[in-house]
């Protein structure tokens, strides 16, 4: 199975400051169809996961533009340009290229 | 888009349970559908996925042979038949549409004697 490794696992951030989460996969996530199925999810306390980013860098509808995704191959990053209080929660990267699809361990973002 | 799971509850080890997911607000028959679970305090785990017409199904190794995913496109519904349940199947089970663009609110399954 593809192992997804996130860092850091805990991310204390001051309101208005940027934040960055790294996600590395144990093998390339480039699919035979040429796409890279790397997604980012946000899970607020007590809620279901919500997809923020798909295919590395595409923001879902309704996701604020302070969220951005980048990367290629096996190395990816989620950035928040200016953290707001509503961004508190756990962030997961997830690969949808190789079955079984797998998630990272999660990064808990909290406000300092 | 709305996904509403039902059918969860408390079941003894070795028992069975059938989860359902009612979908609305999108063209159900156009999308792969999925079950994803999250054990208490853990990250999500993708359990099973089914193709638009039901012709292809995939399972994570830990549930292969015990769980069966199915769909009824006429009823816009997704199902998960779970048997030979074990303690480590205890989790919140989510129905997720397509490439996980939308998730249900989740349903709790507790396996305990």
mmCIF file of C-alpha atoms in Angstrom:
data_model
loop_
_atom_site.group_PDB
_atom_site.id
_atom_site.type_symbol
_atom_site.label_atom_id
_atom_site.label_comp_id
_atom_site.label_asym_id
_atom_site.label_seq_id
_atom_site.Cartn_x
_atom_site.Cartn_y
_atom_site.Cartn_z
ATOM 1 C CA UNK A 1 0.000 0.000 0.000
ATOM 2 C CA UNK A 2 1.105 3.585 -0.634
ATOM 3 C CA UNK A 3 2.155 5.247 2.604
ATOM 4 C CA UNK A 4 1.330 8.945 2.935
ATOM 5 C CA UNK A 5 3.533 10.816 5.411
ATOM 6 C CA UNK A 6 2.506 14.272 6.618
ATOM 7 C CA UNK A 7 4.508 16.840 8.545
ATOM 8 C CA UNK A 8 4.166 18.441 10.919
ATOM 9 C CA UNK A 9 1.546 16.458 12.844
ATOM 10 C CA UNK A 10 0.780 19.476 15.039
ATOM 11 C CA UNK A 11 0.712 23.023 13.694
ATOM 12 C CA UNK A 12 0.149 25.938 16.095
ATOM 13 C CA UNK A 13 -0.354 29.122 14.072
ATOM 14 C CA UNK A 14 -1.021 32.760 14.983
ATOM 15 C CA UNK A 15 -4.131 34.257 13.381
ATOM 16 C CA UNK A 16 -3.243 36.011 10.136
ATOM 17 C CA UNK A 17 0.000 34.098 9.703
ATOM 18 C CA UNK A 18 0.681 31.568 6.935
ATOM 19 C CA UNK A 19 0.733 27.802 7.414
ATOM 20 C CA UNK A 20 2.186 24.970 5.369
ATOM 21 C CA UNK A 21 1.690 21.186 5.518
ATOM 22 C CA UNK A 22 3.917 18.711 3.712
ATOM 23 C CA UNK A 23 2.757 15.361 2.351
ATOM 24 C CA UNK A 24 5.068 12.745 0.879
ATOM 25 C CA UNK A 25 4.024 9.457 -0.714
ATOM 26 C CA UNK A 26 6.025 6.221 -0.773
ATOM 27 C CA UNK A 27 5.693 6.075 -4.561
ATOM 28 C CA UNK A 28 4.808 8.391 -7.399
ATOM 29 C CA UNK A 29 1.135 9.372 -7.564
ATOM 30 C CA UNK A 30 1.129 9.922 -11.327
ATOM 31 C CA UNK A 31 -1.640 7.721 -12.734
ATOM 32 C CA UNK A 32 -1.374 5.887 -16.053
ATOM 33 C CA UNK A 33 -3.937 8.389 -17.399
ATOM 34 C CA UNK A 34 -1.468 11.223 -16.703
ATOM 35 C CA UNK A 35 -3.342 12.702 -13.752
ATOM 36 C CA UNK A 36 -2.038 12.931 -10.201
ATOM 37 C CA UNK A 37 -4.834 12.085 -7.776
ATOM 38 C CA UNK A 38 -3.645 13.868 -4.675
ATOM 39 C CA UNK A 39 -6.369 15.452 -2.548
ATOM 40 C CA UNK A 40 -6.473 17.502 0.622
ATOM 41 C CA UNK A 41 -9.271 17.317 3.185
ATOM 42 C CA UNK A 42 -10.200 19.449 6.161
ATOM 43 C CA UNK A 43 -11.989 17.938 9.145
ATOM 44 C CA UNK A 44 -13.313 20.444 11.633
ATOM 45 C CA UNK A 45 -14.075 19.194 15.147
ATOM 46 C CA UNK A 46 -17.194 17.017 15.144
ATOM 47 C CA UNK A 47 -17.676 17.239 11.380
ATOM 48 C CA UNK A 48 -17.234 15.008 8.352
ATOM 49 C CA UNK A 49 -14.138 15.501 6.209
ATOM 50 C CA UNK A 50 -14.511 18.107 3.479
ATOM 51 C CA UNK A 51 -12.483 18.052 0.281
ATOM 52 C CA UNK A 52 -10.498 21.256 -0.264
ATOM 53 C CA UNK A 53 -8.143 20.395 -3.116
ATOM 54 C CA UNK A 54 -8.201 17.746 -5.856
ATOM 55 C CA UNK A 55 -5.589 16.718 -8.441
ATOM 56 C CA UNK A 56 -2.828 18.491 -6.471
ATOM 57 C CA UNK A 57 -3.842 22.088 -6.982
ATOM 58 C CA UNK A 58 -7.521 22.445 -7.927
ATOM 59 C CA UNK A 59 -9.642 24.169 -5.270
ATOM 60 C CA UNK A 60 -13.152 22.840 -4.706
ATOM 61 C CA UNK A 61 -16.122 25.142 -5.090
ATOM 62 C CA UNK A 62 -16.578 27.367 -2.048
ATOM 63 C CA UNK A 63 -13.049 26.854 -0.733
ATOM 64 C CA UNK A 64 -11.418 30.203 0.118
ATOM 65 C CA UNK A 65 -8.536 31.205 -2.119
ATOM 66 C CA UNK A 66 -6.210 31.400 0.896
ATOM 67 C CA UNK A 67 -5.909 27.620 0.475
ATOM 68 C CA UNK A 68 -3.555 26.394 -2.242
ATOM 69 C CA UNK A 69 -2.035 23.073 -3.192
ATOM 70 C CA UNK A 70 1.169 22.353 -5.063
ATOM 71 C CA UNK A 71 3.656 19.613 -5.787
ATOM 72 C CA UNK A 72 4.318 16.748 -8.145
ATOM 73 C CA UNK A 73 5.303 13.098 -8.218
ATOM 74 C CA UNK A 74 5.559 12.150 -4.563
ATOM 75 C CA UNK A 75 5.991 15.498 -2.821
ATOM 76 C CA UNK A 76 3.081 17.825 -2.107
ATOM 77 C CA UNK A 77 2.211 20.863 -0.023
ATOM 78 C CA UNK A 78 -0.931 22.534 1.278
ATOM 79 C CA UNK A 79 -0.552 26.219 2.089
ATOM 80 C CA UNK A 80 -2.856 28.600 3.895
ATOM 81 C CA UNK A 81 -1.824 32.166 3.136
ATOM 82 C CA UNK A 82 -3.389 33.758 6.214
ATOM 83 C CA UNK A 83 -4.901 31.504 8.882
ATOM 84 C CA UNK A 84 -8.371 32.328 10.173
ATOM 85 C CA UNK A 85 -10.146 30.961 13.262
ATOM 86 C CA UNK A 86 -12.435 28.774 11.129
ATOM 87 C CA UNK A 87 -9.397 26.892 9.772
ATOM 88 C CA UNK A 88 -8.923 25.012 13.062
ATOM 89 C CA UNK A 89 -9.141 21.264 12.523
ATOM 90 C CA UNK A 90 -7.249 18.302 11.131
ATOM 91 C CA UNK A 91 -5.936 18.281 7.573
ATOM 92 C CA UNK A 92 -5.377 15.056 5.638
ATOM 93 C CA UNK A 93 -3.706 14.387 2.328
ATOM 94 C CA UNK A 94 -5.015 11.392 0.426
ATOM 95 C CA UNK A 95 -3.948 9.535 -2.713
ATOM 96 C CA UNK A 96 -6.511 8.231 -5.169
ATOM 97 C CA UNK A 97 -4.067 6.834 -7.725
ATOM 98 C CA UNK A 98 -3.206 3.376 -6.354
ATOM 99 C CA UNK A 99 -5.726 1.011 -4.735
ATOM 100 C CA UNK A 100 -6.217 0.923 -1.804
ATOM 101 C CA UNK A 101 -6.544 4.662 -1.574
ATOM 102 C CA UNK A 102 -4.740 5.908 1.517
ATOM 103 C CA UNK A 103 -4.657 8.935 3.803
ATOM 104 C CA UNK A 104 -1.879 10.643 5.681
ATOM 105 C CA UNK A 105 -1.862 10.618 9.498
ATOM 106 C CA UNK A 106 -3.361 14.081 9.687
ATOM 107 C CA UNK A 107 -2.032 17.486 10.757
ATOM 108 C CA UNK A 108 -3.833 19.215 13.608
ATOM 109 C CA UNK A 109 -3.954 22.969 13.083
ATOM 110 C CA UNK A 110 -4.613 25.064 16.160
ATOM 111 C CA UNK A 111 -4.493 28.763 16.924
ATOM 112 C CA UNK A 112 -1.644 29.932 19.170
ATOM 113 C CA UNK B 1 -25.577 17.376 -2.832
ATOM 114 C CA UNK B 2 -26.828 15.333 0.080
ATOM 115 C CA UNK B 3 -25.721 11.929 1.340
ATOM 116 C CA UNK B 4 -27.561 10.395 4.285
ATOM 117 C CA UNK B 5 -26.306 7.200 5.908
ATOM 118 C CA UNK B 6 -28.448 4.858 7.975
ATOM 119 C CA UNK B 7 -28.358 1.374 9.475
ATOM 120 C CA UNK B 8 -25.581 1.693 12.028
ATOM 121 C CA UNK B 9 -25.662 0.621 15.648
ATOM 122 C CA UNK B 10 -24.283 -1.803 18.214
ATOM 123 C CA UNK B 11 -23.566 -5.359 17.093
ATOM 124 C CA UNK B 12 -21.764 -8.288 18.711
ATOM 125 C CA UNK B 13 -18.501 -9.641 17.288
ATOM 126 C CA UNK B 14 -19.265 -12.061 14.477
ATOM 127 C CA UNK B 15 -22.542 -10.306 13.720
ATOM 128 C CA UNK B 16 -23.819 -8.552 10.606
ATOM 129 C CA UNK B 17 -25.083 -5.101 9.711
ATOM 130 C CA UNK B 18 -26.249 -3.405 6.514
ATOM 131 C CA UNK B 19 -25.530 0.265 5.948
ATOM 132 C CA UNK B 20 -27.468 2.382 3.444
ATOM 133 C CA UNK B 21 -26.730 5.761 1.891
ATOM 134 C CA UNK B 22 -29.442 7.837 0.215
ATOM 135 C CA UNK B 23 -28.048 10.275 -2.337
ATOM 136 C CA UNK B 24 -29.617 13.386 -3.834
ATOM 137 C CA UNK B 25 -28.658 16.607 -5.552
ATOM 138 C CA UNK B 26 -26.403 15.069 -8.206
ATOM 139 C CA UNK B 27 -26.568 12.422 -10.929
ATOM 140 C CA UNK B 28 -25.861 9.361 -8.795
ATOM 141 C CA UNK B 29 -25.448 6.969 -11.733
ATOM 142 C CA UNK B 30 -22.602 9.068 -13.177
ATOM 143 C CA UNK B 31 -20.220 8.564 -10.265
ATOM 144 C CA UNK B 32 -18.170 5.923 -8.516
ATOM 145 C CA UNK B 33 -19.386 5.655 -4.923
ATOM 146 C CA UNK B 34 -17.455 4.845 -1.787
ATOM 147 C CA UNK B 35 -17.504 3.864 1.853
ATOM 148 C CA UNK B 36 -14.844 5.399 4.084
ATOM 149 C CA UNK B 37 -14.547 4.740 7.809
ATOM 150 C CA UNK B 38 -12.859 6.493 10.698
ATOM 151 C CA UNK B 39 -12.077 4.663 13.912
ATOM 152 C CA UNK B 40 -12.194 6.691 17.142
ATOM 153 C CA UNK B 41 -9.271 9.112 17.283
ATOM 154 C CA UNK B 42 -7.836 7.872 13.978
ATOM 155 C CA UNK B 43 -7.612 9.099 10.407
ATOM 156 C CA UNK B 44 -9.990 7.994 7.663
ATOM 157 C CA UNK B 45 -9.647 4.632 5.911
ATOM 158 C CA UNK B 46 -11.060 4.009 2.425
ATOM 159 C CA UNK B 47 -13.026 0.760 2.770
ATOM 160 C CA UNK B 48 -14.707 0.033 -0.558
ATOM 161 C CA UNK B 49 -15.545 1.578 -3.913
ATOM 162 C CA UNK B 50 -18.012 0.671 -6.693
ATOM 163 C CA UNK B 51 -18.145 1.721 -10.335
ATOM 164 C CA UNK B 52 -21.078 3.622 -11.834
ATOM 165 C CA UNK B 53 -22.837 0.493 -13.176
ATOM 166 C CA UNK B 54 -21.729 -1.786 -10.325
ATOM 167 C CA UNK B 55 -19.504 -3.852 -12.628
ATOM 168 C CA UNK B 56 -16.325 -3.149 -10.672
ATOM 169 C CA UNK B 57 -15.850 -3.265 -6.901
ATOM 170 C CA UNK B 58 -12.740 -2.881 -4.785
ATOM 171 C CA UNK B 59 -12.128 -3.531 -1.096
ATOM 172 C CA UNK B 60 -9.355 -2.801 1.350
ATOM 173 C CA UNK B 61 -7.673 -6.061 2.435
ATOM 174 C CA UNK B 62 -8.991 -5.875 6.007
ATOM 175 C CA UNK B 63 -12.631 -6.212 4.856
ATOM 176 C CA UNK B 64 -12.205 -8.370 1.715
ATOM 177 C CA UNK B 65 -14.529 -11.378 1.919
ATOM 178 C CA UNK B 66 -16.518 -9.924 4.827
ATOM 179 C CA UNK B 67 -18.005 -6.706 3.379
ATOM 180 C CA UNK B 68 -19.978 -6.274 0.145
ATOM 181 C CA UNK B 69 -20.604 -2.919 -1.513
ATOM 182 C CA UNK B 70 -23.645 -2.540 -3.771
ATOM 183 C CA UNK B 71 -25.725 0.182 -5.384
ATOM 184 C CA UNK B 72 -29.199 0.717 -6.830
ATOM 185 C CA UNK B 73 -29.089 3.511 -9.388
ATOM 186 C CA UNK B 74 -32.898 3.507 -9.714
ATOM 187 C CA UNK B 75 -33.137 4.371 -6.016
ATOM 188 C CA UNK B 76 -30.029 6.591 -5.846
ATOM 189 C CA UNK B 77 -28.791 4.390 -3.035
ATOM 190 C CA UNK B 78 -25.519 2.853 -1.912
ATOM 191 C CA UNK B 79 -25.181 -0.088 0.468
ATOM 192 C CA UNK B 80 -22.555 -1.841 2.553
ATOM 193 C CA UNK B 81 -23.320 -5.336 3.797
ATOM 194 C CA UNK B 82 -20.972 -6.116 6.682
ATOM 195 C CA UNK B 83 -20.604 -9.604 8.126
ATOM 196 C CA UNK B 84 -18.221 -11.401 10.496
ATOM 197 C CA UNK B 85 -17.781 -8.070 12.236
ATOM 198 C CA UNK B 86 -14.781 -7.611 14.510
ATOM 199 C CA UNK B 87 -13.937 -5.171 17.291
ATOM 200 C CA UNK B 88 -11.621 -3.256 14.950
ATOM 201 C CA UNK B 89 -14.507 -2.549 12.557
ATOM 202 C CA UNK B 90 -15.814 -0.081 15.149
ATOM 203 C CA UNK B 91 -15.856 3.309 13.428
ATOM 204 C CA UNK B 92 -17.895 6.087 11.935
ATOM 205 C CA UNK B 93 -18.782 4.990 8.413
ATOM 206 C CA UNK B 94 -19.115 7.654 5.724
ATOM 207 C CA UNK B 95 -20.662 7.456 2.287
ATOM 208 C CA UNK B 96 -18.579 9.537 -0.152
ATOM 209 C CA UNK B 97 -19.474 10.486 -3.711
ATOM 210 C CA UNK B 98 -17.201 10.298 -6.721
ATOM 211 C CA UNK B 99 -13.641 11.324 -6.011
ATOM 212 C CA UNK B 100 -14.803 12.227 -2.488
ATOM 213 C CA UNK B 101 -16.255 15.581 -3.528
ATOM 214 C CA UNK B 102 -19.017 15.143 -0.976
ATOM 215 C CA UNK B 103 -19.417 13.131 2.226
ATOM 216 C CA UNK B 104 -22.370 12.163 4.366
ATOM 217 C CA UNK B 105 -22.645 13.004 8.052
ATOM 218 C CA UNK B 106 -21.487 9.502 8.971
ATOM 219 C CA UNK B 107 -23.083 6.630 10.892
ATOM 220 C CA UNK B 108 -21.634 4.969 13.984
ATOM 221 C CA UNK B 109 -20.976 1.226 13.983
ATOM 222 C CA UNK B 110 -19.906 -0.276 17.315
ATOM 223 C CA UNK B 111 -18.803 -3.898 17.503
ATOM 224 C CA UNK B 112 -18.742 -5.049 21.108
ATOM 225 C CA UNK B 113 -19.957 -7.849 23.330
#
